[in-house]
GROMACS .gro file of C-alpha atoms in nm:
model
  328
    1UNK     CA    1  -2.581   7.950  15.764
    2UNK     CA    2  -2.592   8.301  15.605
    3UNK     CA    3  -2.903   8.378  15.777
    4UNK     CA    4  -2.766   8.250  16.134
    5UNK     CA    5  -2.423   8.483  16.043
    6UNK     CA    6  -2.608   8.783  16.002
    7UNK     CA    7  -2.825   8.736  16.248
    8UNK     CA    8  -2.566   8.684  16.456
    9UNK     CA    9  -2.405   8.983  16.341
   10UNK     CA   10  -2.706   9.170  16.369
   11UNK     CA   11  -2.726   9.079  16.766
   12UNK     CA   12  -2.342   9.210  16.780
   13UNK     CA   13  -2.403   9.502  16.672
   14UNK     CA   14  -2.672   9.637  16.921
   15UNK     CA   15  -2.414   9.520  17.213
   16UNK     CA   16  -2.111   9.675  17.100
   17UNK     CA   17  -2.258  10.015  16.966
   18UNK     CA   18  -2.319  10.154  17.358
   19UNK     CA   19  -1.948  10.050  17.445
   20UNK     CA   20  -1.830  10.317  17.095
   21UNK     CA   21  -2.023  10.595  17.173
   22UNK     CA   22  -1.945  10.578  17.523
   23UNK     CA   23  -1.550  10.553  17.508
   24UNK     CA   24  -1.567  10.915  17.284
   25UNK     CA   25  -1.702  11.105  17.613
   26UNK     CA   26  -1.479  10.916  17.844
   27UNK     CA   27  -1.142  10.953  17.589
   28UNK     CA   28  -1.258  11.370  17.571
   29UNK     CA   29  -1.312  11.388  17.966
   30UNK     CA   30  -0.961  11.234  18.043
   31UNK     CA   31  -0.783  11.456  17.781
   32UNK     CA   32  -0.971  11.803  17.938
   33UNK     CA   33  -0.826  11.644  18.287
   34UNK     CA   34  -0.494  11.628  18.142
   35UNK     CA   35  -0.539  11.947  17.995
   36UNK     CA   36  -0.654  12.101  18.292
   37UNK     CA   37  -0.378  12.006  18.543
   38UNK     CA   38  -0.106  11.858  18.294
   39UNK     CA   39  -0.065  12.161  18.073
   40UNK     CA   40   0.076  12.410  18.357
   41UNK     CA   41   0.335  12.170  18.424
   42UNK     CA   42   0.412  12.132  18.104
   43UNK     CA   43   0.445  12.516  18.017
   44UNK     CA   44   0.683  12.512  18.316
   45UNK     CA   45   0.878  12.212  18.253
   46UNK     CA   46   1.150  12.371  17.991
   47UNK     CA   47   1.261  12.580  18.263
   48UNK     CA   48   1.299  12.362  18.521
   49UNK     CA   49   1.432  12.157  18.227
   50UNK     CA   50   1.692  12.392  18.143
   51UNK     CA   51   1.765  12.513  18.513
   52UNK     CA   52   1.836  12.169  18.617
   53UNK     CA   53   2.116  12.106  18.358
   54UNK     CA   54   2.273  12.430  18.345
   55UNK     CA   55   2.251  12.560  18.700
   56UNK     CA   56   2.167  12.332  18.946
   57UNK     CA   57   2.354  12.010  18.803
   58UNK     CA   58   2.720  12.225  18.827
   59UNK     CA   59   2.600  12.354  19.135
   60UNK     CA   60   2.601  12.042  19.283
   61UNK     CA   61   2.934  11.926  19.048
   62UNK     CA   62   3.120  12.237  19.209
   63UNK     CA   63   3.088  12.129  19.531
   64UNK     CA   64   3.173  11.791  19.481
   65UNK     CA   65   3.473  11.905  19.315
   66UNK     CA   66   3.546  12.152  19.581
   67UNK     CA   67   3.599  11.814  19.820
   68UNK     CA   68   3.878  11.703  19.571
   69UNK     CA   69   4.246  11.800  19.470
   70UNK     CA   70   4.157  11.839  19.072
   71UNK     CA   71   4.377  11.966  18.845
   72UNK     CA   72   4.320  12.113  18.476
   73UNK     CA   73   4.498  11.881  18.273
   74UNK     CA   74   4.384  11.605  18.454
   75UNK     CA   75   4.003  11.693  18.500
   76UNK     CA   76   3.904  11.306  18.546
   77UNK     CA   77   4.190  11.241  18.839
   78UNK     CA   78   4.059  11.305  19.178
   79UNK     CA   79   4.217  11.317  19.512
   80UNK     CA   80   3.969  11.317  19.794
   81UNK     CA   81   4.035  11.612  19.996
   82UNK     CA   82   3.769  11.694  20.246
   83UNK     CA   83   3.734  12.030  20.332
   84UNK     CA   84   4.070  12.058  20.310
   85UNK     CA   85   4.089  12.349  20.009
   86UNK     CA   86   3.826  12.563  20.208
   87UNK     CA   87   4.080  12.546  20.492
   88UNK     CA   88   4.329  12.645  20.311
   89UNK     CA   89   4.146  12.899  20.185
   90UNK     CA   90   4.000  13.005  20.487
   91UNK     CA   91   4.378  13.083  20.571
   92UNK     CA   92   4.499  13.251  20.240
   93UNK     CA   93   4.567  13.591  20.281
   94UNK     CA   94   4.453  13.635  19.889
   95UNK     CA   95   4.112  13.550  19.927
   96UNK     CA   96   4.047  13.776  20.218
   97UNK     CA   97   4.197  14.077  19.993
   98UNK     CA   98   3.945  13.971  19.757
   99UNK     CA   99   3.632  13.960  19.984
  100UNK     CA  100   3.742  14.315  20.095
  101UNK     CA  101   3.791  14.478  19.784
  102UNK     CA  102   3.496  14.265  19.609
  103UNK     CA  103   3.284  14.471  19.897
  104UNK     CA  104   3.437  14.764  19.822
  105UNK     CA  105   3.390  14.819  19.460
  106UNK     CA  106   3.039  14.669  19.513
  107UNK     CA  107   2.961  14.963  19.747
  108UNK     CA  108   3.197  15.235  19.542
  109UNK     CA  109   2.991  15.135  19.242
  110UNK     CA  110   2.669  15.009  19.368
  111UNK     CA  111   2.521  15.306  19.561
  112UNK     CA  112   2.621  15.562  19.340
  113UNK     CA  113   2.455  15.370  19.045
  114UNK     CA  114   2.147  15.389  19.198
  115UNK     CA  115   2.121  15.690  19.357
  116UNK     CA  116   2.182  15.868  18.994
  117UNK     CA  117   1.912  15.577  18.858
  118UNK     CA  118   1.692  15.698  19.040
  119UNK     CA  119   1.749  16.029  18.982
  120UNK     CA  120   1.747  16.012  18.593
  121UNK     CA  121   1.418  15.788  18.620
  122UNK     CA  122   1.233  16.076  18.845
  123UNK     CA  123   1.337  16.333  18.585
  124UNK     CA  124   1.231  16.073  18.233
  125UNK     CA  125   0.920  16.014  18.422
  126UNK     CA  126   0.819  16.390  18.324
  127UNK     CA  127   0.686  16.505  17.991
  128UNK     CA  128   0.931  16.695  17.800
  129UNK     CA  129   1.075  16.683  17.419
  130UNK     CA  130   1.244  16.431  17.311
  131UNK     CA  131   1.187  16.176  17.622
  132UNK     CA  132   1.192  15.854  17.365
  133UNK     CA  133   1.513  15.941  17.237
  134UNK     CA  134   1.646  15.978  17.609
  135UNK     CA  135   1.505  15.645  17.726
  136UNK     CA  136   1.636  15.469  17.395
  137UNK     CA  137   1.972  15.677  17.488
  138UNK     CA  138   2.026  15.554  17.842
  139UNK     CA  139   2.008  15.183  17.697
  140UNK     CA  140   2.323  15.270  17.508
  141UNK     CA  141   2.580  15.141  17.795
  142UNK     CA  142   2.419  14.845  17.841
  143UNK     CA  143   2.407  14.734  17.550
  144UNK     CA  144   2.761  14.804  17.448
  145UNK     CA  145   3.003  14.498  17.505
  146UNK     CA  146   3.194  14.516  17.895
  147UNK     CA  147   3.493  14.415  17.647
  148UNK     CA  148   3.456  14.753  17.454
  149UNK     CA  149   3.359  14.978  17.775
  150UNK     CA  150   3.634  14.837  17.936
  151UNK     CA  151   3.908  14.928  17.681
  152UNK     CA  152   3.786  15.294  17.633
  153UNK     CA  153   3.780  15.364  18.020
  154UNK     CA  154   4.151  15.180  18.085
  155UNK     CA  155   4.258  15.466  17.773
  156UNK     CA  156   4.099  15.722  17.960
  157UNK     CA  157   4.219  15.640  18.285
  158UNK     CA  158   4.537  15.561  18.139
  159UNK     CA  159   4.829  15.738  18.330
  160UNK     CA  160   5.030  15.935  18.090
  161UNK     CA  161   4.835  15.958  17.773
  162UNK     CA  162   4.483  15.940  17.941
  163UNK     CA  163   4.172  16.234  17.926
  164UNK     CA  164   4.176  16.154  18.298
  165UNK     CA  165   4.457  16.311  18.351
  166UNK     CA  166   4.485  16.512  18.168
  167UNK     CA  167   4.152  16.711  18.264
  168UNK     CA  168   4.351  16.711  18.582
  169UNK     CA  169   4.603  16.902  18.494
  170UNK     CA  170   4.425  17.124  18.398
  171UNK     CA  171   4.300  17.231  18.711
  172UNK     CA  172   4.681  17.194  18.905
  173UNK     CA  173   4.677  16.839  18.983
  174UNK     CA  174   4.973  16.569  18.953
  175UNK     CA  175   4.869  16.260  18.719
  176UNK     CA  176   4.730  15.953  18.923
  177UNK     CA  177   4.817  15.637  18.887
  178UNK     CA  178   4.429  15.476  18.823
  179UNK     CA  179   4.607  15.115  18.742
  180UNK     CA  180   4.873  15.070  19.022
  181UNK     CA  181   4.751  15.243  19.335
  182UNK     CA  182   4.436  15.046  19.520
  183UNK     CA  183   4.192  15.312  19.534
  184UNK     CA  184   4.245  15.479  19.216
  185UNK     CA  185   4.222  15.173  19.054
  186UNK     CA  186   3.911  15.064  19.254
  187UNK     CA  187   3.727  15.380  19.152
  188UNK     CA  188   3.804  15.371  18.756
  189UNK     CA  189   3.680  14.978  18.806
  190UNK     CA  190   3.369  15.127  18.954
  191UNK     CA  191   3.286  15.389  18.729
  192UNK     CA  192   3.332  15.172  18.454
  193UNK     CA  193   3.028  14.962  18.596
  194UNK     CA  194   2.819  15.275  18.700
  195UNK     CA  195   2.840  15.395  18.315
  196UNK     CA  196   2.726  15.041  18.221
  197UNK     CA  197   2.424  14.985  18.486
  198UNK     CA  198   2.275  15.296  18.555
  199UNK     CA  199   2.043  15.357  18.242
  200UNK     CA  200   1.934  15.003  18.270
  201UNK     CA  201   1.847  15.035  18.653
  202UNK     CA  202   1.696  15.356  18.535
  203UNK     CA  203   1.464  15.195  18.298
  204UNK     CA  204   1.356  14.968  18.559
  205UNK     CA  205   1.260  15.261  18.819
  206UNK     CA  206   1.075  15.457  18.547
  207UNK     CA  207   0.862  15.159  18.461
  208UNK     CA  208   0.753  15.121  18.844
  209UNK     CA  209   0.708  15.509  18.864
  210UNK     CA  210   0.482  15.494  18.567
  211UNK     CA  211   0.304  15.234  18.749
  212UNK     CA  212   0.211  15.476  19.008
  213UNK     CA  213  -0.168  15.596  19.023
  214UNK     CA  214  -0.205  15.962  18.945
  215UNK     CA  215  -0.423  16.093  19.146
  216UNK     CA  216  -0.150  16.041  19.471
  217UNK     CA  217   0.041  16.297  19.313
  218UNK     CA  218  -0.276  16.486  19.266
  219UNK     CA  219  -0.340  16.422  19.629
  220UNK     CA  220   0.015  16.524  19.712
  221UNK     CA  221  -0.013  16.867  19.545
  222UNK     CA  222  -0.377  16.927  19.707
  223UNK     CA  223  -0.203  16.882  20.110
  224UNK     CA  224   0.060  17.135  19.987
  225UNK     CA  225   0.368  16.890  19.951
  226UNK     CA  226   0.614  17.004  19.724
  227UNK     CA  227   0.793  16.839  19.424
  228UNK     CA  228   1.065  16.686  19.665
  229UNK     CA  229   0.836  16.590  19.944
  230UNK     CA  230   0.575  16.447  19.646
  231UNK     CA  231   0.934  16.220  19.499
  232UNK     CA  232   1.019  16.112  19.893
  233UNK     CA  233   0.674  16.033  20.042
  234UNK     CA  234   0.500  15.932  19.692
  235UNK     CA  235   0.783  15.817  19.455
  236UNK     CA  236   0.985  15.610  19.654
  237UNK     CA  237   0.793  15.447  19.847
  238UNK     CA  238   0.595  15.323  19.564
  239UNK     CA  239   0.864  15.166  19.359
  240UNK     CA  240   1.059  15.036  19.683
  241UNK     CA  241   0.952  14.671  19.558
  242UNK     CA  242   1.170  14.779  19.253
  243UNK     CA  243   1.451  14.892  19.443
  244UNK     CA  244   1.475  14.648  19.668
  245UNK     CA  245   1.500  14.447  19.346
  246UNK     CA  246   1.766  14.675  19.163
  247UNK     CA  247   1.981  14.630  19.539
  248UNK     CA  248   1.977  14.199  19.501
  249UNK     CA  249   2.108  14.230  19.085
  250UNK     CA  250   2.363  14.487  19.188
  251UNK     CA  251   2.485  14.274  19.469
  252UNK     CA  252   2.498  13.987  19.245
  253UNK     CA  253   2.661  14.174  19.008
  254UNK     CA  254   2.939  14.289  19.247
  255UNK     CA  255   3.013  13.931  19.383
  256UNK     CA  256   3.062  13.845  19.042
  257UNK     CA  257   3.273  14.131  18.894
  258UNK     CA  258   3.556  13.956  18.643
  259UNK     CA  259   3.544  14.162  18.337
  260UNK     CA  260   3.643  14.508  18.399
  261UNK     CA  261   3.913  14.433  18.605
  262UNK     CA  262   4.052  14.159  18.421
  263UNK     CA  263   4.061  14.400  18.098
  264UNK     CA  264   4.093  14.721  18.281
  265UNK     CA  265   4.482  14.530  18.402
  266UNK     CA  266   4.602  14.560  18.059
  267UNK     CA  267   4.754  14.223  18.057
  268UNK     CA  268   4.893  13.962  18.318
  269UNK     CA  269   4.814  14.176  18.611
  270UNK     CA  270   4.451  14.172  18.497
  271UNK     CA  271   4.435  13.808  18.631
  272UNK     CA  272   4.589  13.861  18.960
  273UNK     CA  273   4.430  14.185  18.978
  274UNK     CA  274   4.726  14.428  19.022
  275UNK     CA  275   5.061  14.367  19.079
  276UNK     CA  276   4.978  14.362  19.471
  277UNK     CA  277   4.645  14.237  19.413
  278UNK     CA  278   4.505  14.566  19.455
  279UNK     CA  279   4.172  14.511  19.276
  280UNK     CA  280   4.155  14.152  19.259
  281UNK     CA  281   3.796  14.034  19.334
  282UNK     CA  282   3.659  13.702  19.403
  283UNK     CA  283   3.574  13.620  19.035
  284UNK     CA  284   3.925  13.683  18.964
  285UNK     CA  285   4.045  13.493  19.201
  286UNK     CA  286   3.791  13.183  19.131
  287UNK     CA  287   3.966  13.280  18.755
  288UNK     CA  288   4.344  13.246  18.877
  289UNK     CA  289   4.327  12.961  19.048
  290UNK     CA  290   4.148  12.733  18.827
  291UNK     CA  291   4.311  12.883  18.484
  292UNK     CA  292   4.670  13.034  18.587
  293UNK     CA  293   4.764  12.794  18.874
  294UNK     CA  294   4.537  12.499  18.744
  295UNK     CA  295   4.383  12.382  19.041
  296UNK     CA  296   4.027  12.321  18.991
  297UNK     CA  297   3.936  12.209  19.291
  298UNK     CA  298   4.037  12.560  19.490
  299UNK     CA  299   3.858  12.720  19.227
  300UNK     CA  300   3.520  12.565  19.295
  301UNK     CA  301   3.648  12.638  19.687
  302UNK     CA  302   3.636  13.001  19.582
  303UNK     CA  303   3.308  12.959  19.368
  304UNK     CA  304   3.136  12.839  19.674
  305UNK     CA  305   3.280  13.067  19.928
  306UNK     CA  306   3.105  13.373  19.670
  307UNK     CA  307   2.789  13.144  19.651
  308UNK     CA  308   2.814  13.155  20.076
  309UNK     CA  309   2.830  13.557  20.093
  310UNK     CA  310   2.558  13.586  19.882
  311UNK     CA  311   2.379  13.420  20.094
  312UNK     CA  312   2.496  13.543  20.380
  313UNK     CA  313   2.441  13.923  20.246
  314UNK     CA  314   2.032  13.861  20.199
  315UNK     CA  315   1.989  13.686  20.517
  316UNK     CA  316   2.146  13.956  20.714
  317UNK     CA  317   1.909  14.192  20.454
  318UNK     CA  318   1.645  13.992  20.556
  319UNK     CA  319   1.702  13.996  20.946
  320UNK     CA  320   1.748  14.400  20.882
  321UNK     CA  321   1.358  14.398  20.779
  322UNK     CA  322   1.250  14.197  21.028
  323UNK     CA  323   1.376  14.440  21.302
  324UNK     CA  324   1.270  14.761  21.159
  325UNK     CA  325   0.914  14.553  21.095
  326UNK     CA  326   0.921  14.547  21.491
  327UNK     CA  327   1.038  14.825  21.587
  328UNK     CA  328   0.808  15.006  21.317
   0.00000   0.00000   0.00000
């Protein structure tokens, strides 16, 4: 019996041993196919991850919220609506004031920004003393708190007491009223973002200009172009990538302006922008109707109605390109 077992045994094992060492290759080649085409998506997956619970999930929450009457107290009691609130606000006087002057302190603070980006960025991009410290310097606004900018520009721009002013009247001028008048106000908002953004955007255009080869320049200088012609033939249309990248976060940046003018009101007036609603913007707005008048509904009307002009703002960029692509 012993002798049959191990014989027996002994015919096992010749049968079985192929089957082992073949299942190691087999095991390794289906791992290095997972790890070929599994690992990329797996590198990518906390984003989409993250993206898909933060920003796409109350994407699509706002706008089924937008179809209700929801109030704030009451966040789980929902009256189907329709499109009722974007009728409503389609008709409220409010929330065209706040398109208009969401487009104009975009544009008050959004072209001047860049323009003086791009002019600090041409002039880091040469060698001189001390260009670290002026890079690190530029940084400085943007990394202070919009809380703390906010606050020292309303005391400057402050009407009686204010270094505004009071430079002024120095040269003969009356004292202006920054907070109540609409285009005073609009321009101390603005400047307040220009001092914030334009080092960072700065940053961003020396990086690209860095980027460009050296020996255009050299080329430049050999045809006879001169410093200006060399930044407008050479410069900008090698970081225009760049800008047209600097243009889409400024624009986004403008739709969503809350916190300057909601600290720069000094109060209840920040909410509703003004007493007349002067320099109430859309984030505002989105702001006072959800948190002052509790309707949360005509809040996510308002968030959606900003999501819309975005859009509509690049696809008009967009058809702009496409006609100076044909008629280029």
């Amino acid at each position: 019996m012993a002798t049959s077992t191990t014989n027996a045994q002994a015919g096992e094992g010749p049968s079985l041993q192929p089957d082992r060492q073949g299942a190691g290759p087999r095991l390794g080649a289906l791992l290095h196919r997972l790890d070929v085409k599994g690992a990329p998506y797996a590198f990518v997956a906390p984003f989409f991850v993250v993206f898909a619970a933060f920003s796409f999930y109350p994407l699509l929450y706002t706008s089924w919220i937008s179809l209700h009457r929801v109030e704030l107290a009451t966040l789980d009691v929902m009256e189907w609506v329709a499109f009722d609130n974007y009728v409503e606000l389609w008709n409220d006087a409010r929330f065209w004031n706040a398109t208009a002057n969401t487009i104009t302190i975009g544009v008050i603070s959004t072209v001047p920004q860049l323009l003086m980006a791009l002019g600090l960025a041409h002039l880091l991009n040469y060698k001189m003393r001390g260009s670290l410290f002026f890079r690190i310097a530029s940084l400085v606004p943007y990394a202070t708190s919009v809380g703390a900018a906010a606050l020292v520009f309303t005391m400057l721009f402050e009407r009686d007491f204010g270094m505004i002013n009071w430079m002024l009247g120095l040269v003969g001028m009356d004292p202006v009223n920054w907070e109540a008048d609409k285009w005073p106000a609009q321009v101390a908002i603005s400047t307040i973002v220009i001092w914030r953004w334009t080092g960072y955007n700065a940053l961003l255009y020396l990086a690209a200009m860095q980027a460009i080869p050296a020996d255009r320049y050299e080329a430049a200088a050999i045809d006879g172009a001169s410093r200006w012609k060399q930044f407008t033939h050479v410069t900008v249309p090698g970081i225009r990538s760049t800008i047209v990248f600097t243009i889409v976060l400024s624009t986004i940046g403008a739709t969503q302006l809350f916190g300057e003018p909601l600290i720069f009101g000094q109060g209840p007036n920040g909410v509703t922008g003004g007493a007349d609603n002067q320099y109430q913007t859309l984030g505002l707005l989105l702001y006072e109707e959800g948190w002052k008048n509790y309707q949360m509904g005509r809040s996510a009307t308002v968030a959606w109605a900003m999501f819309l002009l975005l859009v509509l703002v690049f696809v008009a960029q967009r058809l702009i390109k496409r006609l100076r692509s044909r008629t280029s």
